[in-house]
Amino acid sequence: MSERISTHEVLNQPTLFENVNLFTSDVVLRDAVAREGGGHAARDLDSFGALCGSAEALEHGRLANEFSPQLVTHDVQGRRADVVQFHPAYHACMAASMNAGLHSSAWWRLAEAEAEKKKGASVARAAALYMATQMEPGHVCPLTMTNAAVPLLLKLPQFAKTWLPKVLARSYDPRFLPMDEKSSVTFGMGMTEKQGGTDVRSNTTRAVPGGPEGSYLITGHKWFLSAPMSDAFFVLAQAPGGLSCFFMPRFLPDGGTNAIYLQRLKNKLGNRANASAESEFNGACAWLVGQEGRGVAAIIDMVTWTRLDCSVSSAGLMRSALAHAIHHCKGRRVFGKFLIDQPLMRHVLADIALDVEAATQLAFQLARTFDEDDASSEAWRRLMTPVTKYWVCKIAPRAAYEAMECFGGNGYTESFPLARIYREAPVNSIWEGSGNVMALDVVRVFEREPPAAHLVLEGLARAAGGSSACRAVHQRIEVILRDPSNIEAAARELAEQIALLAASVLLRQNSPARISDAFVRTRLSVSPRQTYGQGLEAEEVKALLERATPVGH
């Protein structure tokens, strides 16, 4: 005898946030894509946005994190295997994103048939990345690394001829096989070591010339090997002429496996769908990129592209957290009103939305400069890459936390996506150059490339017009720059002030006046705040929520 026992009826629970087109429902994203030159891709982005926001894709994202990758160091007979096994949901995310071109679409112009897609390619890719991050952020790592690897691969014409077509292919092939047996390939990167971390010039891994087919033999280790199941890596090692950059494939030209040994996977706070490995090289074959002793200069092209992606994906995480919070508040009643109608909750959500819009505009303005080669774009790219990464990636965890709090206790549980978003949020600020590294890079631009840095600053000052608040920020930046004895200690303030000035200018140019005025007043003109939900006027709250609320939901 079985009888279903019911103690209560489930009431006042919002619907699930799923089957939402992440492109058409996002006003700020659509505006950014059209404005920055990616409008030609609107139809593809519409389709990809529907895919990323589907119930199936979001479930793939959950499962890919629930069942994290596993390292297999040896096969059943005791031979070295050095492979990472992923849940099928991870492979589903990878297949969807590679079909959309996230791993290489910025470079499709290199294929003759795709030449017409050059304009706005990086902006269109950024939009897809922004949405793929909302589907599942961990799998973005190998996509980012592969896209960023192309400039280095082009410096190796003997390999680019055969590898580049596999990079540009719109397919996903996870098999552990030599490159010529696969339909597509991905790339990873290995820079840091136990003793040095960011200080890569202290690396002890050695590269000795004299390997087969013009290669070097590399012996040593990497404390973080990104995307260890990639088909090849760009790594740093000490050659006779100093720290150098090398191309290291998983398989040798004769089809044998290279001497790359995965020791263990990192047990990370977040980013759990993606594998990061500690590795050792025991005479691994690798080919020099550029000149000996110029390793950092060679690999910086790759790093610059990864920093763009960090900014875009952090903005995407912020958007995801905000969209989930707004959806929840529209469907949950408290004290006789929907949460979205409670004045203080509206204030909090609108305040988060203000940062999301600013972060998105900074990220997409930066993406546009990767498609253009004029002096202004090059200057913006050089200065604003570290500035944008610094500020956008720094504010993402705070925004994610406040969005999580909108759910109450449920937001802190793994049943809801906000906990996963919150654990993911810090990673982009730490990887590819932490906050201090980015701030010091900003200082370095002013010291080594002052014409480029001041071209950007002067342009921002002109664009700020008569805004007294923007003028005050610009003056503060000039004060910092006039004190070289203290500029390193003030590097974070310098980076943040430039970010706030640039965000203010972009919002004044591109957003409704109520939104840009609110940003200038609450971020530039008042005493520093520690929490969201302060300083906005009622009409500003209304305007922000109208733009931030997912269209149709």
Coordinates of C-alpha atoms in Angstrom, one line a residue:
M1 CA 0.0 0.0 0.0
S2 CA 1.5 3.4 -1.0
E3 CA 0.0 6.7 -0.3
R4 CA 1.5 10.0 -1.3
I5 CA 1.8 12.2 1.7
S6 CA 1.6 16.0 1.1
T7 CA 2.1 18.4 3.9
H8 CA 1.8 21.6 1.9
E9 CA 1.4 23.2 -1.5
V10 CA 4.4 24.8 -3.0
L11 CA 3.6 28.4 -3.6
N12 CA 5.4 31.7 -4.3
Q13 CA 8.3 30.2 -6.2
P14 CA 9.5 31.9 -9.4
T15 CA 9.7 29.9 -12.6
L16 CA 13.1 28.6 -13.6
F17 CA 15.3 31.0 -15.6
E18 CA 15.7 28.9 -18.7
N19 CA 14.8 28.9 -22.4
V20 CA 15.8 32.6 -22.5
N21 CA 17.5 33.9 -25.6
L22 CA 20.6 35.5 -24.0
F23 CA 21.0 37.8 -27.0
T24 CA 17.6 39.1 -27.9
S25 CA 16.7 39.5 -24.2
D26 CA 19.7 41.7 -23.4
V27 CA 19.3 45.3 -24.5
V28 CA 22.7 46.4 -23.4
L29 CA 24.4 43.5 -25.3
R30 CA 22.5 44.1 -28.5
D31 CA 23.3 47.8 -28.4
A32 CA 27.0 47.1 -27.8
V33 CA 27.2 44.7 -30.7
A34 CA 25.5 47.0 -33.2
R35 CA 27.5 50.1 -32.0
E36 CA 30.9 48.4 -32.0
G37 CA 30.7 46.9 -35.5
G38 CA 29.4 43.3 -34.9
G39 CA 26.0 43.9 -36.3
H40 CA 26.7 41.6 -39.3
A41 CA 26.6 38.7 -36.9
A42 CA 23.2 39.4 -35.3
R43 CA 21.5 36.5 -36.9
D44 CA 24.2 34.0 -35.7
L45 CA 24.2 35.6 -32.3
D46 CA 20.4 35.3 -32.1
S47 CA 20.7 31.5 -32.7
F48 CA 23.6 31.1 -30.3
G49 CA 21.9 33.2 -27.6
A50 CA 18.9 30.9 -27.8
L51 CA 21.1 27.8 -27.5
C52 CA 23.1 29.2 -24.6
G53 CA 20.0 30.1 -22.7
S54 CA 18.1 26.9 -23.4
A55 CA 17.2 24.5 -20.5
E56 CA 19.4 21.8 -22.1
A57 CA 22.5 24.0 -22.3
L58 CA 22.1 25.4 -18.8
E59 CA 21.8 21.8 -17.5
H60 CA 25.0 20.9 -19.4
G61 CA 26.7 23.7 -17.6
R62 CA 25.5 22.5 -14.2
L63 CA 26.5 18.9 -14.9
A64 CA 29.9 19.9 -16.2
N65 CA 30.6 21.5 -12.8
E66 CA 28.9 18.8 -10.8
F67 CA 31.1 16.2 -12.3
S68 CA 34.5 17.8 -12.6
P69 CA 37.3 16.4 -14.8
Q70 CA 39.4 13.5 -13.7
L71 CA 43.1 12.9 -14.4
V72 CA 44.2 9.5 -15.6
T73 CA 48.0 9.3 -15.3
H74 CA 48.4 5.6 -16.3
D75 CA 46.4 3.0 -18.3
V76 CA 45.4 -0.3 -16.8
Q77 CA 48.7 -1.9 -17.7
G78 CA 50.8 0.7 -16.0
R79 CA 51.8 2.8 -19.1
R80 CA 51.7 6.6 -18.9
A81 CA 48.4 7.9 -20.1
D82 CA 48.4 11.6 -19.1
V83 CA 44.8 12.2 -20.2
V84 CA 42.0 14.2 -18.6
Q85 CA 38.5 12.7 -18.8
F86 CA 35.5 15.1 -18.9
H87 CA 31.8 14.6 -18.3
P88 CA 29.7 14.4 -21.6
A89 CA 28.1 17.7 -20.6
Y90 CA 31.5 19.5 -20.9
H91 CA 31.9 18.1 -24.4
A92 CA 28.5 19.3 -25.3
C93 CA 29.4 22.8 -24.2
M94 CA 32.7 22.7 -26.1
A95 CA 31.0 21.4 -29.3
A96 CA 28.4 24.1 -29.2
S97 CA 30.9 26.9 -28.7
M98 CA 33.4 25.6 -31.2
N99 CA 30.6 25.3 -33.8
A100 CA 29.9 29.0 -33.1
G101 CA 33.6 29.8 -33.6
L102 CA 34.6 31.0 -30.2
H103 CA 38.0 29.3 -30.5
S104 CA 39.0 31.1 -33.7
S105 CA 36.3 33.4 -35.4
A106 CA 38.5 36.5 -34.8
W107 CA 40.9 34.9 -37.3
W108 CA 38.5 33.6 -40.0
R109 CA 39.8 36.4 -42.2
L110 CA 42.9 34.3 -42.6
A111 CA 40.8 31.8 -44.7
E112 CA 40.1 33.3 -48.1
A113 CA 36.5 32.3 -48.1
E114 CA 35.9 34.1 -44.9
A115 CA 37.7 37.4 -45.9
E116 CA 34.4 39.3 -45.8
K117 CA 34.0 38.7 -42.1
K118 CA 37.0 40.7 -41.0
K119 CA 35.1 43.8 -39.9
G120 CA 33.8 43.4 -36.4
A121 CA 35.0 39.8 -36.0
S122 CA 36.3 40.3 -32.5
V123 CA 33.2 42.2 -31.4
A124 CA 30.9 39.4 -32.7
R125 CA 33.1 36.8 -31.0
A126 CA 33.1 38.8 -27.8
A127 CA 29.3 38.7 -27.8
A128 CA 29.3 34.9 -28.3
L129 CA 31.8 34.6 -25.5
Y130 CA 29.7 36.8 -23.2
M131 CA 26.8 34.4 -23.7
A132 CA 28.8 31.1 -23.6
T133 CA 30.1 32.3 -20.2
Q134 CA 26.5 32.4 -19.0
M135 CA 25.9 28.9 -20.3
E136 CA 29.1 27.5 -18.6
P137 CA 32.2 29.6 -17.9
G138 CA 34.9 26.9 -17.4
H139 CA 34.9 25.6 -20.9
V140 CA 35.7 29.1 -22.1
C141 CA 39.4 28.6 -21.0
P142 CA 40.5 26.4 -23.9
L143 CA 38.5 28.5 -26.4
T144 CA 40.2 31.6 -25.1
M145 CA 43.7 30.0 -25.3
T146 CA 43.1 28.7 -28.8
N147 CA 41.9 32.0 -30.2
A148 CA 44.8 33.8 -28.4
A149 CA 47.4 31.3 -29.7
V150 CA 46.9 32.2 -33.4
P151 CA 49.3 35.2 -33.3
L152 CA 52.1 33.0 -32.0
L153 CA 51.3 30.2 -34.4
L154 CA 51.6 32.6 -37.3
K155 CA 55.2 33.2 -36.2
L156 CA 55.9 29.6 -37.0
P157 CA 55.1 29.2 -40.7
Q158 CA 56.4 25.6 -40.8
F159 CA 53.6 24.7 -38.3
A160 CA 51.0 27.3 -39.2
K161 CA 50.6 25.7 -42.7
T162 CA 49.2 22.4 -41.2
W163 CA 47.9 23.5 -37.8
L164 CA 46.0 26.7 -38.7
P165 CA 43.3 25.0 -40.8
K166 CA 42.6 22.8 -37.8
V167 CA 42.4 25.8 -35.6
L168 CA 39.9 27.5 -37.9
A169 CA 37.7 24.5 -38.3
R170 CA 34.2 24.8 -36.8
S171 CA 34.2 21.4 -35.2
Y172 CA 35.2 19.9 -31.9
D173 CA 37.4 16.8 -31.7
P174 CA 38.3 15.8 -28.2
R175 CA 40.2 12.7 -29.1
F176 CA 43.8 12.2 -27.9
L177 CA 45.4 11.8 -31.3
P178 CA 48.1 13.4 -33.4
M179 CA 47.0 16.6 -35.1
D180 CA 46.9 15.2 -38.6
E181 CA 44.3 12.6 -37.5
K182 CA 42.0 15.2 -36.0
S183 CA 39.4 17.5 -37.5
S184 CA 40.2 20.4 -35.1
V185 CA 42.7 21.3 -32.4
T186 CA 42.9 23.4 -29.3
F187 CA 45.8 25.2 -27.5
G188 CA 46.8 25.7 -23.9
M189 CA 49.6 27.7 -22.2
G190 CA 52.2 27.1 -19.5
M191 CA 54.0 30.1 -18.0
T192 CA 54.3 29.9 -14.2
E193 CA 56.3 27.7 -12.0
K194 CA 56.4 26.8 -8.2
Q195 CA 59.2 29.2 -7.2
G196 CA 58.1 32.2 -9.2
G197 CA 54.5 32.4 -10.2
T198 CA 54.0 35.8 -11.9
D199 CA 57.8 36.3 -11.8
V200 CA 58.3 34.2 -14.9
R201 CA 61.9 35.4 -15.3
S202 CA 62.7 33.2 -12.3
N203 CA 61.6 30.1 -14.2
T204 CA 64.0 27.2 -13.9
T205 CA 62.7 25.0 -16.7
R206 CA 65.5 24.5 -19.2
A207 CA 65.4 24.4 -23.0
V208 CA 68.4 22.8 -24.7
P209 CA 68.9 23.0 -28.5
G210 CA 69.6 19.9 -30.5
G211 CA 66.3 18.0 -30.5
P212 CA 64.8 16.3 -33.6
E213 CA 63.7 18.4 -36.5
G214 CA 65.2 21.7 -35.1
S215 CA 63.4 21.4 -31.7
Y216 CA 64.7 22.1 -28.2
L217 CA 64.5 19.5 -25.4
I218 CA 62.7 21.0 -22.4
T219 CA 63.1 19.7 -18.9
G220 CA 61.3 21.1 -15.9
H221 CA 57.8 21.8 -14.7
K222 CA 54.7 24.1 -14.8
W223 CA 52.7 24.9 -11.7
F224 CA 49.7 25.8 -13.9
L225 CA 49.3 24.2 -17.3
S226 CA 46.1 25.7 -18.7
A227 CA 43.7 23.4 -20.6
P228 CA 45.9 20.3 -20.3
M229 CA 44.0 18.2 -22.8
S230 CA 44.9 20.7 -25.5
D231 CA 46.7 19.5 -28.6
A232 CA 49.6 21.9 -28.1
F233 CA 50.9 24.5 -25.7
F234 CA 53.0 27.6 -25.7
V235 CA 55.4 27.5 -22.8
L236 CA 58.2 29.6 -21.4
A237 CA 61.6 28.0 -20.6
Q238 CA 65.2 29.2 -20.1
A239 CA 67.2 28.7 -23.3
P240 CA 70.9 29.5 -23.6
G241 CA 70.0 33.0 -24.6
G242 CA 67.5 33.6 -21.8
L243 CA 63.8 33.1 -21.2
S244 CA 62.2 32.0 -24.4
C245 CA 58.8 31.0 -25.8
F246 CA 58.3 27.5 -27.3
F247 CA 55.6 25.6 -29.2
M248 CA 55.1 22.2 -27.5
P249 CA 52.7 19.7 -29.2
R250 CA 51.3 16.7 -27.3
F251 CA 52.4 14.4 -30.1
L252 CA 55.8 14.3 -32.0
P253 CA 56.1 14.5 -35.8
D254 CA 56.6 10.7 -35.9
G255 CA 53.3 10.2 -34.0
G256 CA 54.7 9.3 -30.6
T257 CA 53.6 11.1 -27.5
N258 CA 55.7 14.0 -26.3
A259 CA 57.3 13.9 -22.8
I260 CA 54.6 15.9 -21.1
Y261 CA 53.5 14.4 -17.8
L262 CA 50.4 15.6 -15.9
Q263 CA 51.0 15.3 -12.2
R264 CA 47.7 16.3 -10.7
L265 CA 44.7 18.6 -11.4
K266 CA 44.2 21.7 -9.3
N267 CA 41.3 21.6 -6.8
K268 CA 40.0 25.0 -7.5
L269 CA 37.4 27.2 -5.7
G270 CA 35.4 27.5 -9.0
N271 CA 36.0 27.0 -12.6
R272 CA 35.4 23.3 -11.9
A273 CA 34.4 22.2 -15.3
N274 CA 37.8 23.2 -16.7
A275 CA 40.9 21.3 -15.9
S276 CA 44.2 23.0 -14.8
A277 CA 47.2 20.8 -14.2
E278 CA 50.6 20.6 -12.6
S279 CA 52.9 19.2 -15.2
E280 CA 56.5 18.0 -15.7
F281 CA 58.5 17.9 -18.9
N282 CA 61.3 15.3 -19.2
G283 CA 63.1 16.2 -22.4
A284 CA 59.9 17.3 -24.2
C285 CA 60.4 18.5 -27.8
A286 CA 59.4 22.1 -28.5
W287 CA 60.1 24.6 -31.2
L288 CA 61.4 28.2 -30.5
V289 CA 59.0 31.1 -31.2
G290 CA 60.9 34.2 -32.1
Q291 CA 64.3 34.7 -30.6
E292 CA 66.0 33.3 -27.6
G293 CA 65.7 35.6 -24.6
R294 CA 62.6 37.2 -26.0
G295 CA 60.0 34.9 -24.5
V296 CA 57.9 37.4 -22.7
A297 CA 57.8 39.7 -25.8
A298 CA 56.7 36.7 -27.9
I299 CA 54.0 35.4 -25.6
I300 CA 52.6 38.8 -24.7
D301 CA 50.5 38.8 -27.9
M302 CA 48.7 35.7 -26.7
V303 CA 48.3 37.1 -23.2
T304 CA 46.8 40.3 -24.5
W305 CA 44.0 38.4 -26.2
T306 CA 43.4 36.3 -23.1
R307 CA 43.0 39.5 -21.1
L308 CA 40.4 40.7 -23.4
D309 CA 38.5 37.5 -22.9
C310 CA 38.8 37.8 -19.1
S311 CA 37.1 41.2 -19.3
V312 CA 34.3 40.0 -21.6
S313 CA 33.6 36.9 -19.6
S314 CA 33.6 38.8 -16.3
A315 CA 31.0 41.2 -17.8
G316 CA 29.0 38.1 -18.9
L317 CA 29.1 36.6 -15.5
M318 CA 27.8 39.9 -14.0
R319 CA 25.0 39.9 -16.6
S320 CA 24.1 36.4 -15.7
A321 CA 24.0 37.1 -12.0
L322 CA 21.8 40.2 -12.6
A323 CA 19.4 38.5 -15.0
H324 CA 18.9 35.6 -12.6
A325 CA 18.3 38.0 -9.7
I326 CA 15.8 40.2 -11.6
H327 CA 13.9 37.1 -12.8
H328 CA 13.7 35.8 -9.3
C329 CA 12.5 39.1 -7.9
K330 CA 9.8 39.4 -10.6
G331 CA 8.3 36.1 -9.5
R332 CA 8.7 36.2 -5.7
R333 CA 6.3 38.0 -3.4
V334 CA 7.3 39.3 0.0
F335 CA 5.2 41.4 2.4
G336 CA 2.4 41.8 -0.1
K337 CA 4.5 42.8 -3.1
F338 CA 6.7 41.3 -5.7
L339 CA 10.3 41.8 -4.7
I340 CA 10.9 43.7 -7.9
D341 CA 8.4 46.3 -6.6
Q342 CA 10.0 46.7 -3.2
P343 CA 11.8 50.1 -3.3
L344 CA 15.1 49.0 -1.6
M345 CA 15.3 45.8 -3.7
R346 CA 14.8 47.9 -6.9
H347 CA 17.5 50.2 -5.8
V348 CA 20.0 47.3 -5.3
L349 CA 19.1 45.7 -8.6
A350 CA 19.4 49.0 -10.5
D351 CA 22.7 49.7 -8.8
I352 CA 24.1 46.3 -9.9
A353 CA 22.7 47.0 -13.4
L354 CA 24.7 50.2 -13.6
D355 CA 28.0 48.4 -13.1
V356 CA 27.0 45.7 -15.5
E357 CA 26.2 48.2 -18.2
A358 CA 29.5 50.1 -17.6
A359 CA 31.5 46.8 -17.6
T360 CA 29.9 45.7 -20.8
Q361 CA 30.5 48.9 -22.6
L362 CA 34.2 48.9 -21.6
A363 CA 34.7 45.3 -22.6
F364 CA 33.1 45.8 -26.1
Q365 CA 34.8 49.0 -26.8
L366 CA 38.1 47.2 -26.1
A367 CA 37.0 44.3 -28.3
R368 CA 36.4 46.7 -31.2
T369 CA 40.0 47.9 -31.0
F370 CA 41.2 44.4 -31.7
D371 CA 39.6 44.7 -35.1
E372 CA 41.2 48.0 -36.0
D373 CA 44.8 49.1 -36.7
D374 CA 44.6 52.9 -36.5
A375 CA 46.7 54.8 -34.0
S376 CA 43.8 55.6 -31.7
S377 CA 42.7 51.9 -31.6
E378 CA 46.2 50.7 -30.9
A379 CA 46.7 53.2 -28.1
W380 CA 43.3 52.3 -26.6
R381 CA 44.2 48.6 -26.8
R382 CA 47.6 49.1 -25.2
L383 CA 46.4 51.1 -22.2
M384 CA 42.8 50.0 -21.8
T385 CA 43.5 46.2 -21.9
P386 CA 45.0 46.2 -18.4
V387 CA 42.7 49.0 -17.2
T388 CA 39.5 47.1 -18.4
K389 CA 40.7 43.8 -17.1
Y390 CA 41.6 45.3 -13.7
W391 CA 38.3 47.1 -13.1
V392 CA 35.8 44.8 -14.7
C393 CA 37.2 41.6 -13.2
K394 CA 37.5 43.3 -9.8
I395 CA 33.9 44.4 -9.6
A396 CA 32.5 41.1 -10.8
P397 CA 32.7 39.2 -7.4
R398 CA 30.9 42.0 -5.6
A399 CA 28.1 42.1 -8.2
A400 CA 27.7 38.4 -8.1
Y401 CA 27.5 38.4 -4.3
E402 CA 24.8 41.1 -4.2
A403 CA 22.8 39.2 -6.8
M404 CA 23.1 36.0 -4.8
E405 CA 21.8 37.8 -1.7
C406 CA 18.7 38.8 -3.7
F407 CA 17.7 35.1 -3.5
G408 CA 18.0 34.9 0.2
G409 CA 19.2 31.6 1.7
N410 CA 18.5 29.7 -1.6
G411 CA 21.1 31.8 -3.3
Y412 CA 23.8 30.3 -1.1
T413 CA 22.9 26.7 -2.1
E414 CA 24.3 24.7 -5.0
S415 CA 20.7 24.1 -6.2
F416 CA 20.7 27.6 -7.7
P417 CA 23.2 28.9 -10.1
L418 CA 24.3 32.0 -8.1
A419 CA 26.6 30.0 -5.9
R420 CA 28.5 28.7 -8.9
I421 CA 28.6 32.2 -10.5
Y422 CA 30.0 33.6 -7.2
R423 CA 32.7 30.9 -7.0
E424 CA 33.6 31.6 -10.6
A425 CA 33.7 35.4 -10.4
P426 CA 37.2 35.9 -8.8
V427 CA 39.1 33.7 -11.4
N428 CA 39.5 36.3 -14.2
S429 CA 41.0 38.8 -11.8
I430 CA 43.6 36.3 -10.7
W431 CA 44.4 34.5 -14.0
E432 CA 46.2 36.2 -16.9
G433 CA 47.7 38.8 -14.6
S434 CA 46.3 39.6 -11.2
G435 CA 45.2 43.0 -10.0
N436 CA 48.6 44.2 -9.1
V437 CA 50.1 43.0 -12.4
M438 CA 47.4 44.8 -14.3
A439 CA 47.9 48.0 -12.3
L440 CA 51.6 47.9 -12.8
D441 CA 51.1 47.3 -16.5
V442 CA 49.1 50.5 -16.7
V443 CA 52.1 52.3 -15.1
R444 CA 54.4 50.6 -17.6
V445 CA 52.4 52.0 -20.5
F446 CA 52.8 55.6 -19.2
E447 CA 56.6 55.0 -18.7
R448 CA 57.4 53.2 -21.9
E449 CA 54.7 54.3 -24.3
P450 CA 53.7 57.8 -23.1
P451 CA 52.3 59.0 -26.5
A452 CA 49.8 56.1 -26.6
A453 CA 48.8 56.6 -23.0
H454 CA 48.3 60.3 -23.3
L455 CA 46.4 60.0 -26.6
V456 CA 43.8 58.0 -24.7
L457 CA 43.7 60.3 -21.7
E458 CA 43.4 63.4 -23.9
G459 CA 40.6 61.8 -25.9
L460 CA 38.7 60.9 -22.7
A461 CA 39.2 64.4 -21.4
R462 CA 37.7 65.9 -24.6
A463 CA 34.8 63.5 -24.7
A464 CA 34.0 64.2 -21.0
G465 CA 33.0 67.7 -22.1
G466 CA 31.8 70.0 -19.3
S467 CA 31.4 67.3 -16.7
S468 CA 33.0 68.6 -13.5
A469 CA 33.1 65.2 -12.0
C470 CA 34.9 63.7 -15.0
R471 CA 37.3 66.7 -15.0
A472 CA 38.1 66.1 -11.3
V473 CA 38.9 62.4 -12.0
H474 CA 41.2 63.4 -14.9
Q475 CA 42.9 65.9 -12.7
R476 CA 43.5 63.2 -10.1
I477 CA 45.0 61.0 -12.7
E478 CA 47.4 63.8 -13.7
V479 CA 48.4 64.3 -10.0
I480 CA 49.3 60.6 -9.7
L481 CA 51.3 60.7 -13.0
R482 CA 53.3 63.8 -11.8
D483 CA 54.7 61.9 -8.8
P484 CA 56.9 59.1 -10.3
S485 CA 58.4 58.3 -6.8
N486 CA 55.0 57.1 -5.7
I487 CA 53.4 55.9 -8.9
E488 CA 53.9 52.2 -8.2
A489 CA 52.2 52.4 -4.8
A490 CA 49.4 54.4 -6.5
A491 CA 49.0 52.0 -9.4
R492 CA 45.7 50.6 -8.4
E493 CA 44.2 54.0 -7.9
L494 CA 45.5 55.1 -11.3
A495 CA 44.0 52.0 -13.0
E496 CA 40.6 52.5 -11.3
Q497 CA 40.4 56.2 -11.9
I498 CA 41.1 55.7 -15.7
A499 CA 38.5 52.9 -15.7
L500 CA 35.9 55.1 -14.1
L501 CA 36.6 58.0 -16.4
A502 CA 36.5 55.8 -19.5
A503 CA 33.2 54.1 -18.3
S504 CA 31.7 57.5 -17.6
V505 CA 32.6 58.8 -21.1
L506 CA 31.3 55.7 -22.8
L507 CA 28.0 55.8 -20.9
R508 CA 27.6 59.5 -21.7
Q509 CA 28.1 58.7 -25.4
N510 CA 26.0 55.5 -25.6
S511 CA 23.4 55.2 -22.9
P512 CA 20.3 57.2 -21.9
A513 CA 21.2 60.3 -19.9
R514 CA 19.6 59.1 -16.8
I515 CA 21.9 56.1 -16.7
S516 CA 25.1 58.0 -17.5
D517 CA 24.2 60.7 -15.0
A518 CA 23.6 58.1 -12.4
F519 CA 27.0 56.5 -12.9
V520 CA 28.9 59.8 -12.8
R521 CA 27.1 60.9 -9.7
T522 CA 27.3 57.7 -7.7
R523 CA 30.8 56.5 -8.9
L524 CA 32.6 59.8 -9.4
S525 CA 30.9 62.5 -7.4
V526 CA 30.3 61.1 -3.9
S527 CA 32.3 59.5 -1.1
P528 CA 33.3 55.9 -1.7
R529 CA 30.6 53.3 -1.0
Q530 CA 31.1 49.7 0.1
T531 CA 27.7 48.3 -0.9
Y532 CA 25.1 48.5 -3.6
G533 CA 21.7 50.1 -3.2
Q534 CA 22.7 53.7 -2.5
G535 CA 22.5 57.1 -4.3
L536 CA 20.1 56.5 -7.2
E537 CA 17.0 58.5 -7.9
A538 CA 13.6 56.9 -8.5
E539 CA 13.6 57.7 -12.3
E540 CA 17.1 56.3 -12.6
V541 CA 16.1 53.1 -10.9
K542 CA 13.2 52.8 -13.3
A543 CA 15.4 53.4 -16.4
L544 CA 18.1 51.0 -15.3
L545 CA 15.6 48.2 -14.6
E546 CA 13.8 48.7 -17.9
R547 CA 17.1 48.2 -19.7
A548 CA 18.4 45.4 -17.5
T549 CA 15.3 43.2 -17.3
P550 CA 15.5 40.3 -19.7
V551 CA 13.2 41.1 -22.6
G552 CA 10.1 38.9 -22.5
H553 CA 10.8 37.4 -19.1

